[in-house]
């Protein structure tokens, strides 16, 4: 199975297409969601890089976590992430996803997103401006083209570790083992 | 059947899908320019489809869910087989026969129905709402469409597309000038068929999260996008055959189909979205009335 995954990751044509067509599911947690509309609309026009918004997790490639995550929201994010189809990437947006940001001592937000779902690119700042967001997307495109954006593969291989971390913070875990 | 026809039969779905997707890509670009943006490259939709075909797909909701996109594209390809594509020195018409216009009226609906069955089984409430809206809207635009076709059939006393093309030998004899009532009714139905802006309540991404395909991803979505491009091409070629006198070669075909494609595009850019009952009122009032006037005139 690992050979198959590596072969898929290093397919030049598929990586080129994945790079130039990123369909974003903007998960509007926290305050970062306000920076997404200017990124997508006329002023900064992310569509010229092939970046388009999508409505459902089944169709999307990139999960954009915009800001802090409450524990209640984390449950929905895990469900959404696991419903996305396989070459899938996560962008952590803002300082809150890196180390908690201004919510570093809050009792009900997670501090480090990377412990719960695999993040391919972090965009720091509070908030990052649309230029920063587009720069983050371009960094992600470069990683995809080199076949290095393998967060989804890492998640499959280390599912037990991620699951243990997730169950540590979500006390009333009622979801199935994997949400297909 | 000659070997040339067999080659065209295999090649035509690919060519049609490529042309249709390119048109949709150009439409994205034109929309972007109207909104004062740069926009994606014209071949963006083809990149999207390559990406979607290269995705892993692990979704299951039952048998019909898997069959839905396959049956939809089957319906579209079989429609393509009955539409005369080129009529010139090197004609391409695959299975045309006397009475194919009546068959086309039925078989064009097949893909939409298959889509509805597949999306209906996914169990997503957004899909169910989208399907009911889509089928309702289909009842709306089928009425002026069928009336427009009946006007042509009565006028030329035939139900063969090839005979209708043959009757439009010069520019002055094109049906767009000879039967303007029929053309107006048909082009109004065309707006609904293309699903551009005033009539895109079916796929409304902001309110029912893209409607029927909301549970489809990966390779299923790739099939559906291919189907969308191919079906756009088939409809454009059919309208070119019926109203613009067919096409003698590929350049004429592309010019005529692109001119037709711009009509719903430009109407779509400047208009907001109709609710379902507004769309139904529109379809059953003006295009149907104009079509009935044309029918009375042609019967007199």
CSV table of C-alpha atoms in Angstrom, one decimal:
chain,number,residue,atom,x,y,z
A,1,UNK,CA,0.0,0.0,0.0
A,2,UNK,CA,2.8,2.4,0.8
A,3,UNK,CA,4.4,1.9,-2.6
A,4,UNK,CA,1.0,2.7,-4.2
A,5,UNK,CA,0.8,5.9,-2.2
A,6,UNK,CA,4.3,7.0,-3.1
A,7,UNK,CA,3.7,6.3,-6.7
A,8,UNK,CA,0.6,8.5,-6.6
A,9,UNK,CA,2.5,11.2,-4.8
A,10,UNK,CA,5.2,11.3,-7.4
A,11,UNK,CA,3.0,11.3,-10.5
A,12,UNK,CA,4.2,14.4,-12.3
A,13,UNK,CA,1.0,15.0,-14.4
A,14,UNK,CA,-1.3,14.5,-11.4
A,15,UNK,CA,0.8,16.7,-9.2
A,16,UNK,CA,0.8,19.4,-11.8
A,17,UNK,CA,-3.0,19.3,-12.0
A,18,UNK,CA,-3.4,19.2,-8.2
A,19,UNK,CA,-1.1,22.2,-7.9
A,20,UNK,CA,-3.1,24.3,-10.4
A,21,UNK,CA,-6.5,23.4,-9.1
A,22,UNK,CA,-7.0,23.8,-5.4
A,23,UNK,CA,-10.6,23.7,-4.3
A,24,UNK,CA,-10.9,25.2,-0.9
A,25,UNK,CA,-13.3,24.4,1.9
A,26,UNK,CA,-13.0,27.4,4.1
A,27,UNK,CA,-13.9,26.3,7.6
A,28,UNK,CA,-14.9,29.6,9.1
A,29,UNK,CA,-13.8,29.2,12.7
A,30,UNK,CA,-12.8,32.2,14.6
A,31,UNK,CA,-12.1,35.6,13.2
A,32,UNK,CA,-10.0,34.5,10.2
A,33,UNK,CA,-13.0,33.9,8.0
A,34,UNK,CA,-13.2,37.6,7.4
A,35,UNK,CA,-9.9,37.5,5.4
A,36,UNK,CA,-11.2,34.8,3.0
A,37,UNK,CA,-13.8,36.9,1.0
A,38,UNK,CA,-11.2,39.6,0.0
A,39,UNK,CA,-8.8,36.8,-1.0
A,40,UNK,CA,-11.4,35.2,-3.3
A,41,UNK,CA,-13.0,38.3,-4.8
A,42,UNK,CA,-12.0,41.0,-7.2
A,43,UNK,CA,-9.3,42.8,-5.2
A,44,UNK,CA,-6.9,39.8,-4.7
A,45,UNK,CA,-8.6,37.3,-7.1
A,46,UNK,CA,-7.3,33.9,-5.9
A,47,UNK,CA,-9.1,32.3,-8.8
A,48,UNK,CA,-6.2,33.2,-11.2
A,49,UNK,CA,-4.1,30.5,-9.4
A,50,UNK,CA,-7.0,28.0,-9.8
A,51,UNK,CA,-8.1,28.4,-6.2
A,52,UNK,CA,-11.8,28.2,-5.9
A,53,UNK,CA,-14.2,27.9,-3.0
A,54,UNK,CA,-16.2,24.7,-2.8
A,55,UNK,CA,-19.4,24.0,-0.8
A,56,UNK,CA,-19.0,20.5,0.5
A,57,UNK,CA,-16.0,18.5,2.0
A,58,UNK,CA,-16.5,15.7,-0.6
A,59,UNK,CA,-15.5,18.0,-3.5
A,60,UNK,CA,-12.8,20.0,-1.7
A,61,UNK,CA,-9.0,19.5,-1.7
A,62,UNK,CA,-7.8,22.0,0.9
A,63,UNK,CA,-9.3,22.5,4.3
A,64,UNK,CA,-8.7,26.0,5.5
A,65,UNK,CA,-8.8,26.3,9.3
A,66,UNK,CA,-9.3,30.0,9.8
A,67,UNK,CA,-8.4,30.8,13.4
A,68,UNK,CA,-8.8,29.3,16.9
A,69,UNK,CA,-10.7,26.0,17.3
A,70,UNK,CA,-12.9,25.3,20.2
A,71,UNK,CA,-13.1,21.7,21.3
A,72,UNK,CA,-16.7,21.5,20.1
A,73,UNK,CA,-15.6,22.7,16.7
A,74,UNK,CA,-12.6,20.3,16.6
A,75,UNK,CA,-15.1,17.4,16.5
A,76,UNK,CA,-16.7,18.9,13.3
A,77,UNK,CA,-13.3,19.6,11.8
A,78,UNK,CA,-12.2,16.0,12.2
A,79,UNK,CA,-15.4,14.8,10.7
A,80,UNK,CA,-15.1,17.2,7.8
A,81,UNK,CA,-11.4,16.3,7.2
A,82,UNK,CA,-12.1,12.6,7.2
A,83,UNK,CA,-14.9,13.0,4.6
A,84,UNK,CA,-12.6,14.7,2.1
A,85,UNK,CA,-11.2,12.6,-0.7
A,86,UNK,CA,-7.6,11.4,-0.5
A,87,UNK,CA,-5.0,13.9,-1.8
A,88,UNK,CA,-6.1,16.5,0.7
A,89,UNK,CA,-4.3,19.3,2.4
A,90,UNK,CA,-4.8,21.4,5.5
A,91,UNK,CA,-3.8,25.0,5.9
A,92,UNK,CA,-3.5,26.4,9.4
A,93,UNK,CA,-4.4,30.0,9.2
A,94,UNK,CA,-3.4,32.6,11.9
A,95,UNK,CA,-1.4,32.3,15.1
A,96,UNK,CA,-4.1,30.5,17.0
A,97,UNK,CA,-3.6,27.3,15.0
A,98,UNK,CA,0.2,27.4,15.6
A,99,UNK,CA,0.4,27.9,19.4
A,100,UNK,CA,-2.9,29.1,20.6
A,101,UNK,CA,-2.2,32.8,19.9
A,102,UNK,CA,-4.1,35.1,22.2
A,103,UNK,CA,-6.1,32.0,23.4
A,104,UNK,CA,-2.9,30.4,24.8
A,105,UNK,CA,-4.4,30.0,28.3
A,106,UNK,CA,-8.0,29.3,27.3
A,107,UNK,CA,-9.7,26.3,28.8
A,108,UNK,CA,-11.7,25.2,25.8
A,109,UNK,CA,-9.6,25.8,22.7
A,110,UNK,CA,-6.9,23.6,21.3
A,111,UNK,CA,-3.4,25.1,21.2
A,112,UNK,CA,-1.7,23.3,18.5
A,113,UNK,CA,-3.7,22.1,15.4
A,114,UNK,CA,-0.9,19.9,14.2
A,115,UNK,CA,-1.5,17.5,17.1
A,116,UNK,CA,-5.0,16.7,15.9
A,117,UNK,CA,-5.0,16.8,12.1
A,118,UNK,CA,-1.9,17.0,9.9
A,119,UNK,CA,-1.2,20.5,8.7
A,120,UNK,CA,0.7,21.0,5.5
A,121,UNK,CA,1.2,24.8,5.6
A,122,UNK,CA,0.9,27.3,8.5
A,123,UNK,CA,0.2,31.0,7.7
A,124,UNK,CA,1.2,33.0,10.7
A,125,UNK,CA,-0.1,36.5,11.7
A,126,UNK,CA,-3.0,37.8,13.6
A,127,UNK,CA,-4.6,38.1,11.1
A,128,UNK,CA,-2.6,37.3,8.0
A,129,UNK,CA,-3.6,39.7,5.2
A,130,UNK,CA,-4.8,38.4,1.8
A,131,UNK,CA,-1.3,38.7,0.4
A,132,UNK,CA,-0.1,36.4,3.2
A,133,UNK,CA,-2.9,34.0,2.5
A,134,UNK,CA,-2.0,33.9,-1.3
A,135,UNK,CA,1.6,33.4,-0.4
A,136,UNK,CA,0.7,30.5,1.8
A,137,UNK,CA,-1.3,28.9,-1.1
A,138,UNK,CA,1.7,29.3,-3.4
A,139,UNK,CA,4.0,27.7,-0.9
A,140,UNK,CA,1.5,24.8,-0.7
A,141,UNK,CA,1.5,24.6,-4.5
A,142,UNK,CA,5.3,24.3,-4.5
A,143,UNK,CA,5.2,21.5,-1.9
A,144,UNK,CA,2.5,19.7,-4.0
A,145,UNK,CA,4.6,20.0,-7.1
A,146,UNK,CA,7.6,18.5,-5.3
A,147,UNK,CA,5.4,15.7,-3.9
A,148,UNK,CA,6.1,16.8,-0.3
A,149,UNK,CA,2.5,17.7,0.8
A,150,UNK,CA,2.0,14.3,2.3
A,151,UNK,CA,0.0,15.2,5.4
A,152,UNK,CA,-3.0,12.9,4.4
A,153,UNK,CA,-0.6,10.0,4.1
A,154,UNK,CA,0.9,10.7,7.5
A,155,UNK,CA,-2.5,10.8,8.9
A,156,UNK,CA,-3.3,7.4,7.5
A,157,UNK,CA,-0.1,5.9,8.8
A,158,UNK,CA,-0.3,7.4,12.3
A,159,UNK,CA,-4.0,7.3,12.7
A,160,UNK,CA,-3.7,5.8,16.3
A,161,UNK,CA,-1.5,8.6,17.5
A,162,UNK,CA,-3.9,11.3,16.1
A,163,UNK,CA,-6.9,9.4,17.4
A,164,UNK,CA,-5.4,9.2,20.9
A,165,UNK,CA,-4.7,13.0,20.8
A,166,UNK,CA,-8.2,13.7,19.6
A,167,UNK,CA,-9.9,11.5,22.2
A,168,UNK,CA,-7.8,13.2,24.9
A,169,UNK,CA,-9.6,16.5,24.4
A,170,UNK,CA,-13.0,15.3,23.2
A,171,UNK,CA,-14.5,13.7,26.2
A,172,UNK,CA,-17.8,12.5,24.7
A,173,UNK,CA,-16.5,10.7,21.6
A,174,UNK,CA,-19.5,9.3,19.7
A,175,UNK,CA,-18.1,9.2,16.2
A,176,UNK,CA,-17.2,6.0,14.3
A,177,UNK,CA,-13.5,5.0,14.0
A,178,UNK,CA,-13.2,6.6,10.6
A,179,UNK,CA,-15.8,8.8,8.9
A,180,UNK,CA,-15.8,7.7,5.3
B,1,UNK,CA,-21.2,1.6,-41.2
B,2,UNK,CA,-18.0,2.9,-42.7
B,3,UNK,CA,-14.7,2.8,-40.7
B,4,UNK,CA,-14.5,6.6,-40.8
B,5,UNK,CA,-17.9,6.7,-38.9
B,6,UNK,CA,-16.6,4.3,-36.3
B,7,UNK,CA,-13.5,6.5,-35.7
B,8,UNK,CA,-15.7,9.6,-35.3
B,9,UNK,CA,-18.0,7.6,-33.0
B,10,UNK,CA,-15.1,6.9,-30.7
B,11,UNK,CA,-13.4,10.3,-31.0
B,12,UNK,CA,-16.4,12.6,-30.9
B,13,UNK,CA,-17.2,12.3,-27.2
B,14,UNK,CA,-13.7,13.3,-26.3
B,15,UNK,CA,-13.6,16.2,-28.8
B,16,UNK,CA,-17.0,17.3,-27.6
B,17,UNK,CA,-16.1,17.2,-24.0
B,18,UNK,CA,-12.9,19.1,-24.6
B,19,UNK,CA,-14.7,21.8,-26.6
B,20,UNK,CA,-17.5,22.1,-24.1
B,21,UNK,CA,-15.1,22.3,-21.1
B,22,UNK,CA,-13.0,25.0,-23.0
B,23,UNK,CA,-16.2,27.0,-23.5
B,24,UNK,CA,-17.0,26.8,-19.8
B,25,UNK,CA,-13.4,27.8,-19.0
B,26,UNK,CA,-13.7,30.8,-21.3
B,27,UNK,CA,-17.0,31.7,-19.7
B,28,UNK,CA,-15.2,31.7,-16.3
B,29,UNK,CA,-12.6,34.0,-17.8
B,30,UNK,CA,-15.2,36.4,-19.3
B,31,UNK,CA,-17.1,36.4,-16.0
B,32,UNK,CA,-13.9,37.4,-14.2
B,33,UNK,CA,-13.2,40.3,-16.6
B,34,UNK,CA,-16.8,41.6,-16.1
B,35,UNK,CA,-16.1,41.5,-12.3
B,36,UNK,CA,-12.8,43.4,-12.8
B,37,UNK,CA,-10.6,40.4,-12.1
B,38,UNK,CA,-8.0,38.6,-14.1
B,39,UNK,CA,-9.6,35.2,-13.9
B,40,UNK,CA,-8.3,31.6,-14.4
B,41,UNK,CA,-6.7,30.4,-17.7
B,42,UNK,CA,-9.3,29.2,-20.3
B,43,UNK,CA,-8.1,25.6,-19.8
B,44,UNK,CA,-8.7,25.7,-16.0
B,45,UNK,CA,-11.7,23.2,-16.3
B,46,UNK,CA,-9.5,20.6,-18.0
B,47,UNK,CA,-6.9,20.9,-15.2
B,48,UNK,CA,-9.7,20.5,-12.7
B,49,UNK,CA,-10.9,17.3,-14.4
B,50,UNK,CA,-7.4,15.8,-14.6
B,51,UNK,CA,-7.0,16.5,-10.9
B,52,UNK,CA,-10.4,14.9,-10.1
B,53,UNK,CA,-9.6,11.8,-12.1
B,54,UNK,CA,-6.4,11.4,-10.1
B,55,UNK,CA,-8.1,11.6,-6.7
B,56,UNK,CA,-8.8,8.6,-4.6
B,57,UNK,CA,-12.5,8.0,-4.1
B,58,UNK,CA,-13.9,6.3,-1.1
B,59,UNK,CA,-17.6,7.2,-0.8
B,60,UNK,CA,-20.5,4.7,-0.8
B,61,UNK,CA,-24.2,5.3,-0.5
B,62,UNK,CA,-25.6,2.3,-2.4
B,63,UNK,CA,-25.8,1.0,-6.0
B,64,UNK,CA,-27.7,3.9,-7.6
B,65,UNK,CA,-25.2,6.4,-6.1
B,66,UNK,CA,-22.4,4.7,-8.1
B,67,UNK,CA,-24.5,4.3,-11.3
B,68,UNK,CA,-25.8,7.9,-11.3
B,69,UNK,CA,-22.9,9.7,-13.0
B,70,UNK,CA,-22.2,6.7,-15.3
B,71,UNK,CA,-25.8,6.6,-16.5
B,72,UNK,CA,-25.8,10.4,-16.9
B,73,UNK,CA,-22.7,10.4,-19.2
B,74,UNK,CA,-24.2,7.4,-21.1
B,75,UNK,CA,-27.3,9.4,-21.8
B,76,UNK,CA,-25.2,12.3,-23.0
B,77,UNK,CA,-23.1,10.2,-25.3
B,78,UNK,CA,-26.1,8.5,-26.8
B,79,UNK,CA,-27.6,11.9,-27.4
B,80,UNK,CA,-24.4,12.9,-29.2
B,81,UNK,CA,-24.8,9.9,-31.4
B,82,UNK,CA,-28.1,11.1,-32.8
B,83,UNK,CA,-27.1,14.7,-33.4
B,84,UNK,CA,-25.7,15.5,-36.9
B,85,UNK,CA,-22.4,17.3,-36.1
B,86,UNK,CA,-21.1,18.3,-39.6
B,87,UNK,CA,-23.0,18.4,-42.9
B,88,UNK,CA,-20.6,19.4,-45.6
B,89,UNK,CA,-18.1,17.6,-47.9
B,90,UNK,CA,-16.9,15.5,-44.9
B,91,UNK,CA,-20.1,14.9,-43.0
B,92,UNK,CA,-20.3,13.5,-39.5
B,93,UNK,CA,-23.7,12.1,-38.6
B,94,UNK,CA,-23.6,8.8,-36.8
B,95,UNK,CA,-27.1,7.3,-36.3
B,96,UNK,CA,-29.4,9.9,-37.9
B,97,UNK,CA,-32.6,8.5,-39.2
B,98,UNK,CA,-36.2,9.7,-40.0
B,99,UNK,CA,-37.7,10.9,-36.8
B,100,UNK,CA,-34.6,11.4,-34.7
B,101,UNK,CA,-35.9,14.8,-33.5
B,102,UNK,CA,-38.6,13.0,-31.5
B,103,UNK,CA,-36.0,10.6,-30.0
B,104,UNK,CA,-33.8,13.5,-29.1
B,105,UNK,CA,-36.6,15.1,-27.1
B,106,UNK,CA,-36.8,12.0,-25.0
B,107,UNK,CA,-33.2,11.0,-24.7
B,108,UNK,CA,-32.0,14.4,-23.6
B,109,UNK,CA,-33.9,14.0,-20.4
B,110,UNK,CA,-32.3,10.6,-19.6
B,111,UNK,CA,-29.1,12.1,-18.1
B,112,UNK,CA,-30.9,14.4,-15.8
B,113,UNK,CA,-33.1,11.6,-14.5
B,114,UNK,CA,-30.2,9.3,-13.9
B,115,UNK,CA,-28.5,12.2,-12.0
B,116,UNK,CA,-31.6,12.7,-9.9
B,117,UNK,CA,-31.8,9.0,-9.0
B,118,UNK,CA,-28.1,8.9,-8.1
B,119,UNK,CA,-28.1,12.1,-6.0
B,120,UNK,CA,-31.4,11.1,-4.4
B,121,UNK,CA,-29.8,7.9,-3.0
B,122,UNK,CA,-27.0,9.8,-1.3
B,123,UNK,CA,-29.3,10.8,1.5
B,124,UNK,CA,-28.0,14.3,1.8
B,125,UNK,CA,-30.9,16.7,2.3
B,126,UNK,CA,-29.3,19.3,0.1
B,127,UNK,CA,-29.2,16.8,-2.7
B,128,UNK,CA,-32.9,16.0,-2.3
B,129,UNK,CA,-33.8,19.7,-2.4
B,130,UNK,CA,-31.6,20.2,-5.4
B,131,UNK,CA,-33.1,17.3,-7.2
B,132,UNK,CA,-36.6,18.4,-6.6
B,133,UNK,CA,-35.8,21.9,-7.8
B,134,UNK,CA,-34.0,20.6,-10.9
B,135,UNK,CA,-36.8,18.3,-12.0
B,136,UNK,CA,-39.4,21.1,-11.4
B,137,UNK,CA,-37.3,23.5,-13.5
B,138,UNK,CA,-37.0,20.8,-16.2
B,139,UNK,CA,-40.8,20.6,-16.4
B,140,UNK,CA,-40.6,24.4,-16.9
B,141,UNK,CA,-38.2,24.6,-19.8
B,142,UNK,CA,-39.4,21.4,-21.6
B,143,UNK,CA,-42.7,23.1,-22.5
B,144,UNK,CA,-41.3,26.0,-24.7
B,145,UNK,CA,-38.6,23.6,-26.0
B,146,UNK,CA,-41.1,21.0,-27.2
B,147,UNK,CA,-43.3,23.8,-28.7
B,148,UNK,CA,-40.3,25.2,-30.6
B,149,UNK,CA,-39.5,21.8,-32.0
B,150,UNK,CA,-43.1,21.2,-33.0
B,151,UNK,CA,-43.1,24.5,-34.9
B,152,UNK,CA,-40.1,23.3,-36.9
B,153,UNK,CA,-41.6,19.9,-37.5
B,154,UNK,CA,-44.9,21.3,-38.7
B,155,UNK,CA,-43.2,23.9,-40.9
B,156,UNK,CA,-40.9,21.5,-42.7
B,157,UNK,CA,-43.2,18.5,-42.5
B,158,UNK,CA,-40.5,16.3,-41.2
B,159,UNK,CA,-39.0,15.1,-37.9
B,160,UNK,CA,-35.5,14.4,-39.2
B,161,UNK,CA,-32.8,16.9,-38.2
B,162,UNK,CA,-30.9,16.3,-41.4
B,163,UNK,CA,-34.0,17.4,-43.5
B,164,UNK,CA,-34.3,20.5,-41.4
B,165,UNK,CA,-30.7,21.3,-42.0
B,166,UNK,CA,-31.1,20.7,-45.7
B,167,UNK,CA,-34.1,23.2,-45.8
B,168,UNK,CA,-31.8,26.0,-44.5
B,169,UNK,CA,-29.5,26.2,-47.5
B,170,UNK,CA,-28.7,29.9,-47.4
B,171,UNK,CA,-28.3,32.4,-44.6
B,172,UNK,CA,-31.7,34.0,-45.4
B,173,UNK,CA,-33.3,30.6,-45.0
B,174,UNK,CA,-31.9,29.9,-41.5
B,175,UNK,CA,-34.6,29.2,-39.0
B,176,UNK,CA,-33.5,32.0,-36.7
B,177,UNK,CA,-34.8,34.4,-39.5
B,178,UNK,CA,-37.6,32.2,-40.9
B,179,UNK,CA,-39.1,31.0,-37.6
B,180,UNK,CA,-38.2,33.7,-35.1
B,181,UNK,CA,-41.0,32.7,-32.7
B,182,UNK,CA,-39.6,29.2,-32.5
B,183,UNK,CA,-36.1,30.5,-32.0
B,184,UNK,CA,-37.2,32.8,-29.1
B,185,UNK,CA,-39.0,30.0,-27.4
B,186,UNK,CA,-36.1,27.6,-27.9
B,187,UNK,CA,-33.5,30.1,-26.7
B,188,UNK,CA,-35.5,30.8,-23.5
B,189,UNK,CA,-35.6,27.0,-22.9
B,190,UNK,CA,-31.8,27.0,-23.6
B,191,UNK,CA,-31.2,29.4,-20.7
B,192,UNK,CA,-32.8,26.9,-18.4
B,193,UNK,CA,-31.0,24.0,-19.8
B,194,UNK,CA,-27.5,25.6,-19.5
B,195,UNK,CA,-28.2,26.4,-15.9
B,196,UNK,CA,-26.6,29.8,-16.1
B,197,UNK,CA,-27.3,32.6,-13.6
B,198,UNK,CA,-31.0,33.4,-13.6
B,199,UNK,CA,-31.8,29.7,-13.6
B,200,UNK,CA,-29.0,28.2,-11.4
B,201,UNK,CA,-31.2,27.6,-8.3
B,202,UNK,CA,-30.5,23.9,-8.8
B,203,UNK,CA,-26.8,24.1,-8.0
B,204,UNK,CA,-26.9,27.3,-5.8
B,205,UNK,CA,-23.6,26.7,-3.8
B,206,UNK,CA,-24.3,29.3,-1.2
B,207,UNK,CA,-27.7,28.1,-0.1
B,208,UNK,CA,-27.9,24.3,-0.7
B,209,UNK,CA,-24.2,23.7,-1.0
B,210,UNK,CA,-24.1,22.8,-4.8
B,211,UNK,CA,-27.3,20.8,-4.6
B,212,UNK,CA,-27.4,17.3,-6.3
B,213,UNK,CA,-23.6,16.7,-6.5
B,214,UNK,CA,-23.1,17.8,-2.9
B,215,UNK,CA,-22.2,14.2,-1.8
B,216,UNK,CA,-20.2,13.4,-5.0
B,217,UNK,CA,-16.5,13.8,-4.9
B,218,UNK,CA,-13.3,12.6,-6.6
B,219,UNK,CA,-13.9,10.5,-9.7
B,220,UNK,CA,-17.6,10.7,-9.6
B,221,UNK,CA,-17.4,14.5,-9.7
B,222,UNK,CA,-14.9,14.2,-12.6
B,223,UNK,CA,-17.5,12.1,-14.5
B,224,UNK,CA,-20.2,14.7,-13.8
B,225,UNK,CA,-17.9,17.6,-14.9
B,226,UNK,CA,-17.1,15.8,-18.1
B,227,UNK,CA,-20.8,15.2,-18.6
B,228,UNK,CA,-21.5,18.9,-18.1
B,229,UNK,CA,-19.0,19.9,-20.8
B,230,UNK,CA,-20.1,17.3,-23.2
B,231,UNK,CA,-23.8,18.0,-22.7
B,232,UNK,CA,-23.2,21.7,-23.2
B,233,UNK,CA,-21.5,20.8,-26.6
B,234,UNK,CA,-24.4,18.5,-27.6
B,235,UNK,CA,-27.0,21.1,-26.9
B,236,UNK,CA,-25.1,23.8,-28.7
B,237,UNK,CA,-24.6,21.6,-31.8
B,238,UNK,CA,-28.3,20.7,-31.8
B,239,UNK,CA,-29.3,24.3,-31.7
B,240,UNK,CA,-26.8,25.1,-34.4
B,241,UNK,CA,-28.4,22.4,-36.5
B,242,UNK,CA,-31.9,23.5,-35.9
B,243,UNK,CA,-31.6,27.3,-36.1
B,244,UNK,CA,-28.3,28.3,-37.7
B,245,UNK,CA,-28.3,25.9,-40.6
B,246,UNK,CA,-25.8,23.4,-39.4
B,247,UNK,CA,-22.1,23.6,-40.0
B,248,UNK,CA,-20.0,22.6,-43.0
B,249,UNK,CA,-16.6,22.3,-41.2
B,250,UNK,CA,-15.2,22.5,-37.7
B,251,UNK,CA,-14.3,26.2,-37.9
B,252,UNK,CA,-17.9,27.2,-38.7
B,253,UNK,CA,-19.2,24.8,-36.1
B,254,UNK,CA,-17.0,26.4,-33.4
B,255,UNK,CA,-17.9,29.9,-34.5
B,256,UNK,CA,-21.7,29.2,-34.5
B,257,UNK,CA,-21.7,27.2,-31.2
B,258,UNK,CA,-19.6,29.8,-29.5
B,259,UNK,CA,-21.9,32.6,-30.6
B,260,UNK,CA,-24.9,30.6,-29.2
B,261,UNK,CA,-22.9,29.9,-26.0
B,262,UNK,CA,-22.4,33.7,-25.4
B,263,UNK,CA,-26.2,34.3,-25.2
B,264,UNK,CA,-26.9,32.5,-21.8
B,265,UNK,CA,-23.5,33.6,-20.6
B,266,UNK,CA,-24.1,37.3,-21.0
B,267,UNK,CA,-27.6,37.1,-19.7
B,268,UNK,CA,-26.2,35.2,-16.8
B,269,UNK,CA,-23.5,37.6,-15.8
B,270,UNK,CA,-25.8,40.6,-15.3
B,271,UNK,CA,-28.7,38.8,-13.7
B,272,UNK,CA,-29.4,37.6,-10.1
B,273,UNK,CA,-30.9,34.2,-9.3
B,274,UNK,CA,-34.6,33.3,-9.9
B,275,UNK,CA,-36.5,31.3,-7.3
B,276,UNK,CA,-38.1,28.1,-8.5
B,277,UNK,CA,-41.6,29.5,-8.8
B,278,UNK,CA,-40.3,32.7,-10.5
B,279,UNK,CA,-38.4,30.5,-13.0
B,280,UNK,CA,-41.6,28.4,-13.6
B,281,UNK,CA,-43.7,31.5,-14.1
B,282,UNK,CA,-41.1,32.8,-16.6
B,283,UNK,CA,-41.0,29.6,-18.6
B,284,UNK,CA,-44.7,29.0,-18.7
B,285,UNK,CA,-45.6,32.6,-19.5
B,286,UNK,CA,-43.5,34.4,-22.1
B,287,UNK,CA,-41.6,31.7,-24.1
B,288,UNK,CA,-44.7,29.4,-24.1
B,289,UNK,CA,-47.0,32.3,-25.2
B,290,UNK,CA,-44.5,33.3,-28.0
B,291,UNK,CA,-44.2,29.6,-29.0
B,292,UNK,CA,-48.0,29.2,-29.2
B,293,UNK,CA,-48.3,32.3,-31.3
B,294,UNK,CA,-45.6,30.8,-33.6
B,295,UNK,CA,-47.4,27.5,-33.7
B,296,UNK,CA,-50.7,29.2,-34.7
B,297,UNK,CA,-49.0,31.2,-37.4
B,298,UNK,CA,-47.3,28.1,-38.9
B,299,UNK,CA,-50.6,26.1,-38.8
B,300,UNK,CA,-52.6,28.9,-40.6
